[in-house]
């Protein structure tokens, strides 16, 4: 989904065709139509995969480079594994400090901004395109000045992810703790 079109605080509109969010594209080589869309219609330059587990975790990461050496898309894996956990849910991923989580998101946003400054088109995703991907999109749009009302509307689309139905709506258990955590960084601001 294109992040373009939302109104920023200065009245300008986020540009279309620069930043896309979605789910994994592991099977892109076996889907010529989807590959054609990525390469020629969207013009994606960077495939940013947010999947993975922190160092020392049990089990393997699910990330893999779906592109061949003949494809013009650069694959980058930045592992965003801690994203505003709700206390009632047990995840198989060990906890890391909240500050470290914020640092990883901050570094990832700076990386994306660098690519955009180089006029690259970026597609970012995790497994299902909701939790990590939705959080990152929320933060980027927020930094660009999108209103909280519009941020929640855009995040609501995360609700329709096939892997997370009903879990991520703006009235659900994931959204509210995320907002509470984000507000700890700017309690009196947007």
mmCIF file of C-alpha atoms in Angstrom:
data_model
loop_
_atom_site.group_PDB
_atom_site.id
_atom_site.type_symbol
_atom_site.label_atom_id
_atom_site.label_comp_id
_atom_site.label_asym_id
_atom_site.label_seq_id
_atom_site.Cartn_x
_atom_site.Cartn_y
_atom_site.Cartn_z
ATOM 1 C CA UNK A 1 0.000 0.000 0.000
ATOM 2 C CA UNK A 2 1.285 3.444 -0.906
ATOM 3 C CA UNK A 3 1.859 5.743 2.088
ATOM 4 C CA UNK A 4 1.293 8.771 -0.142
ATOM 5 C CA UNK A 5 -1.744 11.018 -0.031
ATOM 6 C CA UNK A 6 -2.025 11.870 3.660
ATOM 7 C CA UNK A 7 -2.066 15.575 4.592
ATOM 8 C CA UNK A 8 0.853 16.750 6.722
ATOM 9 C CA UNK A 9 0.723 19.481 9.362
ATOM 10 C CA UNK A 10 2.102 22.083 6.938
ATOM 11 C CA UNK A 11 -0.771 21.463 4.509
ATOM 12 C CA UNK A 12 1.337 19.582 1.995
ATOM 13 C CA UNK A 13 0.542 16.023 0.960
ATOM 14 C CA UNK A 14 2.884 13.054 1.355
ATOM 15 C CA UNK A 15 4.096 12.152 -2.134
ATOM 16 C CA UNK A 16 2.701 9.085 -3.826
ATOM 17 C CA UNK A 17 4.943 6.447 -5.318
ATOM 18 C CA UNK A 18 7.895 6.721 -2.920
ATOM 19 C CA UNK A 19 7.122 4.542 0.106
ATOM 20 C CA UNK A 20 5.082 1.341 0.148
ATOM 21 C CA UNK A 21 4.198 -1.040 2.944
ATOM 22 C CA UNK A 22 3.009 -4.616 2.751
ATOM 23 C CA UNK A 23 3.693 -8.259 3.574
ATOM 24 C CA UNK A 24 6.524 -10.623 2.648
ATOM 25 C CA UNK A 25 7.290 -11.218 -1.008
ATOM 26 C CA UNK A 26 9.153 -14.531 -0.603
ATOM 27 C CA UNK A 27 7.438 -16.110 -3.625
ATOM 28 C CA UNK A 28 7.992 -13.183 -6.020
ATOM 29 C CA UNK A 29 10.051 -15.283 -8.470
ATOM 30 C CA UNK A 30 7.143 -17.679 -8.999
ATOM 31 C CA UNK A 31 4.667 -14.855 -9.566
ATOM 32 C CA UNK A 32 5.582 -13.001 -12.795
ATOM 33 C CA UNK A 33 2.634 -10.611 -12.494
ATOM 34 C CA UNK A 34 3.584 -9.482 -8.993
ATOM 35 C CA UNK A 35 7.237 -9.194 -9.984
ATOM 36 C CA UNK A 36 6.244 -7.034 -12.968
ATOM 37 C CA UNK A 37 4.254 -4.745 -10.660
ATOM 38 C CA UNK A 38 7.202 -4.320 -8.269
ATOM 39 C CA UNK A 39 9.732 -3.700 -11.013
ATOM 40 C CA UNK A 40 7.840 -1.724 -13.637
ATOM 41 C CA UNK A 41 4.662 -0.245 -12.182
ATOM 42 C CA UNK A 42 5.886 0.671 -8.684
ATOM 43 C CA UNK A 43 9.547 1.029 -9.593
ATOM 44 C CA UNK A 44 10.738 -0.364 -6.250
ATOM 45 C CA UNK A 45 14.465 0.098 -5.633
ATOM 46 C CA UNK A 46 14.727 -1.202 -2.054
ATOM 47 C CA UNK A 47 13.027 -4.240 -0.454
ATOM 48 C CA UNK A 48 13.306 -3.590 3.299
ATOM 49 C CA UNK A 49 12.514 -6.788 5.198
ATOM 50 C CA UNK A 50 11.775 -6.115 8.896
ATOM 51 C CA UNK A 51 11.622 -9.797 9.913
ATOM 52 C CA UNK A 52 14.037 -11.597 12.152
ATOM 53 C CA UNK A 53 14.871 -12.497 15.718
ATOM 54 C CA UNK A 54 17.322 -10.786 18.048
ATOM 55 C CA UNK A 55 20.823 -12.206 18.408
ATOM 56 C CA UNK A 56 20.918 -15.221 20.715
ATOM 57 C CA UNK A 57 17.240 -16.137 20.231
ATOM 58 C CA UNK A 58 16.159 -19.729 19.820
ATOM 59 C CA UNK A 59 14.958 -20.663 16.345
ATOM 60 C CA UNK A 60 15.734 -19.162 12.996
ATOM 61 C CA UNK A 61 14.637 -16.001 11.325
ATOM 62 C CA UNK A 62 12.075 -16.145 8.552
ATOM 63 C CA UNK A 63 13.737 -13.568 6.335
ATOM 64 C CA UNK A 64 15.221 -14.464 2.977
ATOM 65 C CA UNK A 65 16.195 -12.526 -0.088
ATOM 66 C CA UNK A 66 13.532 -13.185 -2.741
ATOM 67 C CA UNK A 67 15.386 -11.350 -5.519
ATOM 68 C CA UNK A 68 17.949 -12.772 -7.932
ATOM 69 C CA UNK A 69 21.193 -11.103 -8.966
ATOM 70 C CA UNK A 70 19.454 -10.177 -12.256
ATOM 71 C CA UNK A 71 16.750 -8.162 -10.432
ATOM 72 C CA UNK A 72 17.420 -4.431 -9.928
ATOM 73 C CA UNK A 73 15.937 -4.413 -6.408
ATOM 74 C CA UNK A 74 18.288 -4.129 -3.431
ATOM 75 C CA UNK A 75 17.281 -6.409 -0.542
ATOM 76 C CA UNK A 76 17.972 -5.127 2.992
ATOM 77 C CA UNK A 77 17.074 -6.879 6.255
ATOM 78 C CA UNK A 78 16.728 -4.691 9.362
ATOM 79 C CA UNK A 79 15.327 -6.769 12.189
ATOM 80 C CA UNK A 80 12.618 -4.975 14.144
ATOM 81 C CA UNK A 81 11.720 -7.645 16.656
ATOM 82 C CA UNK A 82 10.371 -5.677 19.634
ATOM 83 C CA UNK A 83 7.321 -3.586 18.928
ATOM 84 C CA UNK A 84 5.292 -2.424 21.883
ATOM 85 C CA UNK A 85 4.331 -5.788 23.383
ATOM 86 C CA UNK A 86 1.086 -6.062 25.254
ATOM 87 C CA UNK A 87 1.493 -7.580 28.711
ATOM 88 C CA UNK A 88 -1.208 -10.213 28.220
ATOM 89 C CA UNK A 89 0.412 -11.809 25.195
ATOM 90 C CA UNK A 90 3.402 -14.124 25.363
ATOM 91 C CA UNK A 91 5.782 -13.865 22.416
ATOM 92 C CA UNK A 92 8.538 -16.373 21.657
ATOM 93 C CA UNK A 93 10.975 -13.472 21.317
ATOM 94 C CA UNK A 94 12.954 -12.339 24.369
ATOM 95 C CA UNK A 95 12.295 -8.853 25.688
ATOM 96 C CA UNK A 96 14.826 -6.124 25.081
ATOM 97 C CA UNK A 97 14.832 -2.711 26.674
ATOM 98 C CA UNK A 98 12.316 -0.150 25.452
ATOM 99 C CA UNK A 99 15.154 2.285 24.787
ATOM 100 C CA UNK A 100 16.832 -0.240 22.531
ATOM 101 C CA UNK A 101 13.565 -0.768 20.652
ATOM 102 C CA UNK A 102 13.216 2.987 20.151
ATOM 103 C CA UNK A 103 16.836 3.195 18.935
ATOM 104 C CA UNK A 104 16.224 0.475 16.334
ATOM 105 C CA UNK A 105 13.085 2.177 15.013
ATOM 106 C CA UNK A 106 14.862 5.538 14.963
ATOM 107 C CA UNK A 107 17.808 4.103 13.024
ATOM 108 C CA UNK A 108 15.462 2.393 10.563
ATOM 109 C CA UNK A 109 13.541 5.624 9.937
ATOM 110 C CA UNK A 110 16.812 7.478 9.333
ATOM 111 C CA UNK A 111 17.856 4.775 6.853
ATOM 112 C CA UNK A 112 14.553 5.085 4.971
ATOM 113 C CA UNK A 113 14.838 8.890 4.895
ATOM 114 C CA UNK A 114 18.344 8.508 3.448
ATOM 115 C CA UNK A 115 17.029 6.305 0.660
ATOM 116 C CA UNK A 116 14.193 8.742 -0.061
ATOM 117 C CA UNK A 117 16.715 11.594 -0.272
ATOM 118 C CA UNK A 118 18.521 9.517 -2.920
ATOM 119 C CA UNK A 119 15.163 9.322 -4.769
ATOM 120 C CA UNK A 120 14.840 5.579 -4.103
ATOM 121 C CA UNK A 121 11.448 3.893 -3.971
ATOM 122 C CA UNK A 122 11.161 1.782 -0.804
ATOM 123 C CA UNK A 123 8.921 -1.208 -0.072
ATOM 124 C CA UNK A 124 9.011 -2.266 3.598
ATOM 125 C CA UNK A 125 7.373 -5.293 5.147
ATOM 126 C CA UNK A 126 7.410 -7.935 7.828
ATOM 127 C CA UNK A 127 5.678 -11.313 7.630
ATOM 128 C CA UNK A 128 2.033 -10.254 7.555
ATOM 129 C CA UNK A 129 2.430 -6.527 6.947
ATOM 130 C CA UNK A 130 0.811 -5.442 10.183
ATOM 131 C CA UNK A 131 2.607 -5.194 13.536
ATOM 132 C CA UNK A 132 6.177 -4.089 12.736
ATOM 133 C CA UNK A 133 5.185 -2.702 9.352
ATOM 134 C CA UNK A 134 2.137 -0.885 10.716
ATOM 135 C CA UNK A 135 4.126 0.587 13.586
ATOM 136 C CA UNK A 136 6.879 1.808 11.273
ATOM 137 C CA UNK A 137 4.347 3.360 8.875
ATOM 138 C CA UNK A 138 2.582 5.021 11.823
ATOM 139 C CA UNK A 139 5.852 6.542 13.056
ATOM 140 C CA UNK A 140 6.974 7.755 9.624
ATOM 141 C CA UNK A 141 3.610 9.355 8.882
ATOM 142 C CA UNK A 142 3.563 10.898 12.358
ATOM 143 C CA UNK A 143 7.006 12.416 11.818
ATOM 144 C CA UNK A 144 5.752 13.857 8.535
ATOM 145 C CA UNK A 145 2.984 15.641 10.434
ATOM 146 C CA UNK A 146 -0.045 13.494 9.638
ATOM 147 C CA UNK A 147 -2.780 14.127 12.221
ATOM 148 C CA UNK A 148 -3.404 11.523 14.896
ATOM 149 C CA UNK A 149 -6.921 11.084 13.533
ATOM 150 C CA UNK A 150 -5.542 10.230 10.072
ATOM 151 C CA UNK A 151 -2.775 8.093 11.569
ATOM 152 C CA UNK A 152 -5.385 5.967 13.296
ATOM 153 C CA UNK A 153 -7.411 5.694 10.073
ATOM 154 C CA UNK A 154 -4.367 4.533 8.139
ATOM 155 C CA UNK A 155 -3.379 2.135 10.899
ATOM 156 C CA UNK A 156 -6.916 0.731 10.854
ATOM 157 C CA UNK A 157 -6.147 -0.799 7.451
ATOM 158 C CA UNK A 158 -3.653 -3.004 9.334
ATOM 159 C CA UNK A 159 -6.751 -4.605 10.815
ATOM 160 C CA UNK A 160 -7.395 -6.222 7.440
ATOM 161 C CA UNK A 161 -4.089 -8.076 7.308
ATOM 162 C CA UNK A 162 -4.869 -11.734 6.689
ATOM 163 C CA UNK A 163 -2.596 -12.809 9.543
ATOM 164 C CA UNK A 164 -3.960 -10.430 12.175
ATOM 165 C CA UNK A 165 -7.673 -9.921 11.695
ATOM 166 C CA UNK A 166 -9.386 -8.167 14.612
ATOM 167 C CA UNK A 167 -6.149 -8.015 16.595
ATOM 168 C CA UNK A 168 -4.831 -4.711 15.331
ATOM 169 C CA UNK A 169 -7.773 -2.395 14.881
ATOM 170 C CA UNK A 170 -7.443 1.044 16.481
ATOM 171 C CA UNK A 171 -9.870 -0.139 19.149
ATOM 172 C CA UNK A 172 -7.944 -3.370 19.700
ATOM 173 C CA UNK A 173 -5.321 -4.413 22.194
ATOM 174 C CA UNK A 174 -2.255 -3.608 20.067
ATOM 175 C CA UNK A 175 -3.013 -0.028 19.057
ATOM 176 C CA UNK A 176 -3.666 1.476 22.482
ATOM 177 C CA UNK A 177 -0.430 0.226 24.128
ATOM 178 C CA UNK A 178 1.500 1.382 21.056
ATOM 179 C CA UNK A 179 0.077 4.912 21.352
ATOM 180 C CA UNK A 180 0.732 4.967 25.108
ATOM 181 C CA UNK A 181 4.352 3.945 24.544
ATOM 182 C CA UNK A 182 4.910 6.469 21.734
ATOM 183 C CA UNK A 183 3.499 9.255 23.919
ATOM 184 C CA UNK A 184 6.222 8.603 26.507
ATOM 185 C CA UNK A 185 8.632 10.251 24.045
ATOM 186 C CA UNK A 186 6.534 13.398 23.586
ATOM 187 C CA UNK A 187 3.886 13.522 26.337
ATOM 188 C CA UNK A 188 2.807 17.073 25.509
ATOM 189 C CA UNK A 189 3.264 16.989 21.748
ATOM 190 C CA UNK A 190 2.234 15.141 18.676
#
